[in-house]
PDB file of C-alpha atoms in Angstrom:
ATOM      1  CA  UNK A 259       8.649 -10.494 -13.895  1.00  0.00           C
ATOM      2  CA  UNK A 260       5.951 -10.777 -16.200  1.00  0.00           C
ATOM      3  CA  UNK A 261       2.829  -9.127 -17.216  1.00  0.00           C
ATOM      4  CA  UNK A 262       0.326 -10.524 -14.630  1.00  0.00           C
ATOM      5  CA  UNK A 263       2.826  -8.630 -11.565  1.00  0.00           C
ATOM      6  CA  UNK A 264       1.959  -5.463 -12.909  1.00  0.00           C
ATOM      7  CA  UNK A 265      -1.461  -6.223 -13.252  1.00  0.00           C
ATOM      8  CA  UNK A 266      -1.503  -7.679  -9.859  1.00  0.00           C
ATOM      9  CA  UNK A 267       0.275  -4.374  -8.699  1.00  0.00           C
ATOM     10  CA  UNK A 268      -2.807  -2.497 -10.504  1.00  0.00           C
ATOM     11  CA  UNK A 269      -5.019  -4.343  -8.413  1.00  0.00           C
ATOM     12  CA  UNK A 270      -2.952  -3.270  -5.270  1.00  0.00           C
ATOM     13  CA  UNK A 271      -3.199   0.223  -5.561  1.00  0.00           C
ATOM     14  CA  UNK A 272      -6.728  -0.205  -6.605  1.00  0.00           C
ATOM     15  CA  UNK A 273      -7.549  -1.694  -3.106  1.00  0.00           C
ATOM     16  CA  UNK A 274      -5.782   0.320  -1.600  1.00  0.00           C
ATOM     17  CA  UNK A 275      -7.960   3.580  -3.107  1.00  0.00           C
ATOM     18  CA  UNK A 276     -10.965   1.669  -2.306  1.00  0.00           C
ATOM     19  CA  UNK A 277      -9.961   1.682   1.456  1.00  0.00           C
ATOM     20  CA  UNK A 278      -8.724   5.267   1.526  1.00  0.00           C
ATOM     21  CA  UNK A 279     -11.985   6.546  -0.449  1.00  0.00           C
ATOM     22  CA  UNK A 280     -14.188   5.011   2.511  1.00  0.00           C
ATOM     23  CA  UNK A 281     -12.056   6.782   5.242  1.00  0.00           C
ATOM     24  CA  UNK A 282     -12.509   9.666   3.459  1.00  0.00           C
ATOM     25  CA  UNK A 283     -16.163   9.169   4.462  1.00  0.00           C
ATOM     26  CA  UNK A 284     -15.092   8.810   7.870  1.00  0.00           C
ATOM     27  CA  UNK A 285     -16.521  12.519   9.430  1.00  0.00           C
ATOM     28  CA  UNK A 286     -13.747  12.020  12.380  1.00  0.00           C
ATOM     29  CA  UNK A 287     -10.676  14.277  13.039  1.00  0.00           C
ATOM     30  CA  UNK A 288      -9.204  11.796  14.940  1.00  0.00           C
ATOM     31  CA  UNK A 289      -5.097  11.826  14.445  1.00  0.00           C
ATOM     32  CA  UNK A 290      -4.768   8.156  14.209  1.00  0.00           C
ATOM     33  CA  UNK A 291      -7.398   7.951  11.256  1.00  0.00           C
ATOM     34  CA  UNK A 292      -5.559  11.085   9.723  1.00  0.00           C
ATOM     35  CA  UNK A 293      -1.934   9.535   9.768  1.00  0.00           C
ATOM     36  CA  UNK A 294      -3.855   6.081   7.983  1.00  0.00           C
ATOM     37  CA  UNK A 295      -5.752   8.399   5.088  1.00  0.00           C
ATOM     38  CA  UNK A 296      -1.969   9.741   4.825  1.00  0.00           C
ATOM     39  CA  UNK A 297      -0.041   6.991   4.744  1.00  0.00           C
ATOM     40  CA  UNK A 298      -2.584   4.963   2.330  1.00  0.00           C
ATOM     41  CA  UNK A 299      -2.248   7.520   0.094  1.00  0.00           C
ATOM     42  CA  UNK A 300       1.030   7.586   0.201  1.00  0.00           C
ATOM     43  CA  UNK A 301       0.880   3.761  -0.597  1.00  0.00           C
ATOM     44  CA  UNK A 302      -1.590   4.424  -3.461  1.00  0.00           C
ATOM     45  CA  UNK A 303       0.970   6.711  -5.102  1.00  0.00           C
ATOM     46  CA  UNK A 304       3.641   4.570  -4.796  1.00  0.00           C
ATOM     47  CA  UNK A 305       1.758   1.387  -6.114  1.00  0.00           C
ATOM     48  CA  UNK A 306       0.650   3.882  -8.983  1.00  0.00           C
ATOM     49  CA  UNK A 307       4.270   5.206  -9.788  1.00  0.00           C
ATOM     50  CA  UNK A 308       5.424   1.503  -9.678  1.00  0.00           C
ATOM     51  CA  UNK A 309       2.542  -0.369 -12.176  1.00  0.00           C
ATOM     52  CA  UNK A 310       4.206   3.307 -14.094  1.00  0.00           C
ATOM     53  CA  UNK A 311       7.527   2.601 -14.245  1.00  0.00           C
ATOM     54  CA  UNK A 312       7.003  -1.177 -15.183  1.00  0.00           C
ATOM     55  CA  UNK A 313       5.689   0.344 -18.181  1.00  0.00           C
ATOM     56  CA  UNK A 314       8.437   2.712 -18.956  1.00  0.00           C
ATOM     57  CA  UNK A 315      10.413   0.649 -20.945  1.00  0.00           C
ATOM     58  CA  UNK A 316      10.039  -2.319 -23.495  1.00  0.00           C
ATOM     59  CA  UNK A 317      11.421  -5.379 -21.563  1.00  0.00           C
ATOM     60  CA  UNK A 318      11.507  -7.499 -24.512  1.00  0.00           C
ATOM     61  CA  UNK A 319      14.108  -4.671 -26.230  1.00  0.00           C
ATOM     62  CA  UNK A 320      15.513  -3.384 -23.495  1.00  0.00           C
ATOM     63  CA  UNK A 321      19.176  -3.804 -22.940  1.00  0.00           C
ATOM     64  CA  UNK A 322      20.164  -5.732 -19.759  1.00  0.00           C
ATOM     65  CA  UNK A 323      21.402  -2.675 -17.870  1.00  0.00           C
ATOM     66  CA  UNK A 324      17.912  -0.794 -18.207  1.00  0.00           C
ATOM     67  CA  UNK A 325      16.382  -3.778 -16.678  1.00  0.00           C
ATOM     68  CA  UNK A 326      18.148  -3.937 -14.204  1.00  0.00           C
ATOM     69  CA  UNK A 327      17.837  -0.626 -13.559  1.00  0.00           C
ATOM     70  CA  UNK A 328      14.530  -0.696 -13.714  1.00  0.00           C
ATOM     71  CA  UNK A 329      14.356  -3.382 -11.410  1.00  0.00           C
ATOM     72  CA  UNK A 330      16.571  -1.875  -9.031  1.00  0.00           C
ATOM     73  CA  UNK A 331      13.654   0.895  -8.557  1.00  0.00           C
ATOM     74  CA  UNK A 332      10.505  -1.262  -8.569  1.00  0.00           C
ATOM     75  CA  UNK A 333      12.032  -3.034  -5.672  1.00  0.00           C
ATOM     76  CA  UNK A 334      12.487   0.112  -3.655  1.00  0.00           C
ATOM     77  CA  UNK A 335       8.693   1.389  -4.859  1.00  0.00           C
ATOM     78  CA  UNK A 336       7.445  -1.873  -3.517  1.00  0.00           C
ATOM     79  CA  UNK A 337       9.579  -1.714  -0.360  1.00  0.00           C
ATOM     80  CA  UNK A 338       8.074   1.723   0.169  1.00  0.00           C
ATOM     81  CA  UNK A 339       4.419   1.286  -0.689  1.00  0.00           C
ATOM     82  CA  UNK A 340       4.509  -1.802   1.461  1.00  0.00           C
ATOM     83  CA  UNK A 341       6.072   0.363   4.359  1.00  0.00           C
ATOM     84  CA  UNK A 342       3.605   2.671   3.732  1.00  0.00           C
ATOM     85  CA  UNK A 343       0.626   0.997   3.881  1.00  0.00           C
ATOM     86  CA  UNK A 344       1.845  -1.332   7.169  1.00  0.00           C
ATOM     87  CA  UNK A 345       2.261   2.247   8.555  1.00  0.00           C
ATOM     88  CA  UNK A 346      -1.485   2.594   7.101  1.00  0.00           C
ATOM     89  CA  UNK A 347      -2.644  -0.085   9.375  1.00  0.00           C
ATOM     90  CA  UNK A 348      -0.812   0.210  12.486  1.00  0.00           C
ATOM     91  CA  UNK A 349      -2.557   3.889  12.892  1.00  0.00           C
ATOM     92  CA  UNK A 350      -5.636   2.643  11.875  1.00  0.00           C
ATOM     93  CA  UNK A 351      -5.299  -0.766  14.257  1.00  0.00           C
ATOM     94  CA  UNK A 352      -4.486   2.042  17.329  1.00  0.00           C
ATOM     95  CA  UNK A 353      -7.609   4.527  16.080  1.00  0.00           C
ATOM     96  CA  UNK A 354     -10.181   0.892  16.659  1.00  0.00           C
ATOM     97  CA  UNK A 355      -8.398   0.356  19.477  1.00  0.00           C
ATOM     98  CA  UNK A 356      -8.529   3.883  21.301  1.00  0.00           C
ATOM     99  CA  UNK A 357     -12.380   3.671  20.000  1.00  0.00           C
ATOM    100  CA  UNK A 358     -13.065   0.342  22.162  1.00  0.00           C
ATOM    101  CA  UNK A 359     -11.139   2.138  24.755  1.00  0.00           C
ATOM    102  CA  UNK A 360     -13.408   4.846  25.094  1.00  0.00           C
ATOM    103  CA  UNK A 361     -16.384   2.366  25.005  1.00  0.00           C
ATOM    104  CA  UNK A 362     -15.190   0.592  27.700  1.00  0.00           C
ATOM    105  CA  UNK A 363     -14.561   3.852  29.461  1.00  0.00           C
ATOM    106  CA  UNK A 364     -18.749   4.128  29.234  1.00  0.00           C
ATOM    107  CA  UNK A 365     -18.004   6.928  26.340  1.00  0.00           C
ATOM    108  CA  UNK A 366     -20.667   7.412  23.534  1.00  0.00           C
ATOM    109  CA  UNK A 367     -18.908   5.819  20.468  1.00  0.00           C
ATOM    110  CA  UNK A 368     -20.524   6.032  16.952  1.00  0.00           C
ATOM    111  CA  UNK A 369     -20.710   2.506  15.566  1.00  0.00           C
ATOM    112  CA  UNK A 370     -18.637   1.303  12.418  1.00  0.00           C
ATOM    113  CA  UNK A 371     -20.105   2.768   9.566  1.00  0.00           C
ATOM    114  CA  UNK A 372     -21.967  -0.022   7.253  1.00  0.00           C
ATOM    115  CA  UNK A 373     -19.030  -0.119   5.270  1.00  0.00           C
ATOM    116  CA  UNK A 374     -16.450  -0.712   7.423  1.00  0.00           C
ATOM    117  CA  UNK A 375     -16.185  -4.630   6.778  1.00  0.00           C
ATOM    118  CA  UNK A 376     -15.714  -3.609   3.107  1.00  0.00           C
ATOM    119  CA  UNK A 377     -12.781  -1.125   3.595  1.00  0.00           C
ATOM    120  CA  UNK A 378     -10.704  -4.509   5.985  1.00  0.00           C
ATOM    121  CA  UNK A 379     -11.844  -6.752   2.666  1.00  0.00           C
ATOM    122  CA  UNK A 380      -9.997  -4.560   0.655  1.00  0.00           C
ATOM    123  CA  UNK A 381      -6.500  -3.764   2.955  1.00  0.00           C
ATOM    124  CA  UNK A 382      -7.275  -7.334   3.639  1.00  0.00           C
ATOM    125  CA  UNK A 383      -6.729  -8.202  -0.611  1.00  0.00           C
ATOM    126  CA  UNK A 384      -4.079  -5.724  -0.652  1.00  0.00           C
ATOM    127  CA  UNK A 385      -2.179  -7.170   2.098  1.00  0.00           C
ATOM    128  CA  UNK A 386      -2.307 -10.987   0.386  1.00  0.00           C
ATOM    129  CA  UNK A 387      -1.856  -9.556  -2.908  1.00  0.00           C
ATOM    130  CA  UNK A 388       1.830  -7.516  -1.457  1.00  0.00           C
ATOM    131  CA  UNK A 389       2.567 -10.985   0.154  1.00  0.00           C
ATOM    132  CA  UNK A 390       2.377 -13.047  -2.839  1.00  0.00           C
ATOM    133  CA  UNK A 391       3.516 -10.539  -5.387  1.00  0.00           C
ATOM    134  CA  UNK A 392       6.531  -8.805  -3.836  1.00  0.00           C
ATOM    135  CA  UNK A 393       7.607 -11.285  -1.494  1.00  0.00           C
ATOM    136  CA  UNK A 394      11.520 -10.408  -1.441  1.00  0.00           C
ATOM    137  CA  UNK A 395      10.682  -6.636  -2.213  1.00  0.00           C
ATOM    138  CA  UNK A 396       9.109  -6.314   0.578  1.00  0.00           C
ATOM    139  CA  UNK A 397      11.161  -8.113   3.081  1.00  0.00           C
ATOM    140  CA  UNK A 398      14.075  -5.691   2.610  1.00  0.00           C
ATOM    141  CA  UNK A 399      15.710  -2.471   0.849  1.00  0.00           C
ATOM    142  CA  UNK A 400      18.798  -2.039  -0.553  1.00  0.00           C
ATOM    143  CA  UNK A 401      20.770   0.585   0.743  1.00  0.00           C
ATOM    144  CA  UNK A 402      22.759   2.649  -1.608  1.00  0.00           C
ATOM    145  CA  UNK A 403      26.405   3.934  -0.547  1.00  0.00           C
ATOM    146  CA  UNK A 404      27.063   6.479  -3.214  1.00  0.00           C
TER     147      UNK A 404
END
């Protein structure tokens, strides 16, 4: 690992807070939306305990059983924050969709707010950046017996 990863993983959780500050904006009590704000939080925390723990220890004087300690649980923070924030956008994917629903139903909808297409950029960046960064974090957990 080096230095740019947590940096990158900085960047992460700052998207991430970008998106969840403008669906905080969002005046709608809609469950879908609520579970997203929930689990994107969720996903900022664990990005933010992550870039955290990077920095708990020297690596360059660190014995080999810290780091791999220490490795051990930024795998399962990135395994997490990732599950997290897919969870994120499958609630917020069915909230759009029960919106054009209700459209097509001849319902009144309120139109995306202006900064809707700002909020996808950013899950959009946080999405790439998990892919590139954490590729075999991501892809599975290890499960611990004892």
């Amino acid at each position: 690992m080096t230095y740019y990863k947590a940096q990158t993983t900085n960047s992460i959780a700052c998207c991430l807070s970008c998106a969840l500050d403008k669906l905080a904006l969002l005046d709608d009590d809609n469950q879908h939306l609520s579970s997203s704000r929930n689990h994107l939080s969720t996903a900022v925390w664990l990005m933010d305990e992550y870039y955290r723990t990077w920095h708990s220890i020297i690596w360059k004087y660190s014995d080999q059983m810290t780091r791999k300690r220490v490795r051990e649980q930024l795998k399962v923070l990135a395994y997490d924050a990732y599950t997290a924030f897919t969870q994120a956008m499958s609630f917020l994917n069915d909230y759009v969709e029960e919106q054009q629903e209700k459209e097509r139903n001849g319902s009144l909808v309120t139109p995306p707010p202006p900064w809707w297409p700002e909020m996808q950029t950013s899950l959009i960046l946080a999405e790439s950046a998990f892919l590139e960064e954490h590729p075999h974090d991501i892809a599975s957990k290890q499960l611990r017996l004892f």
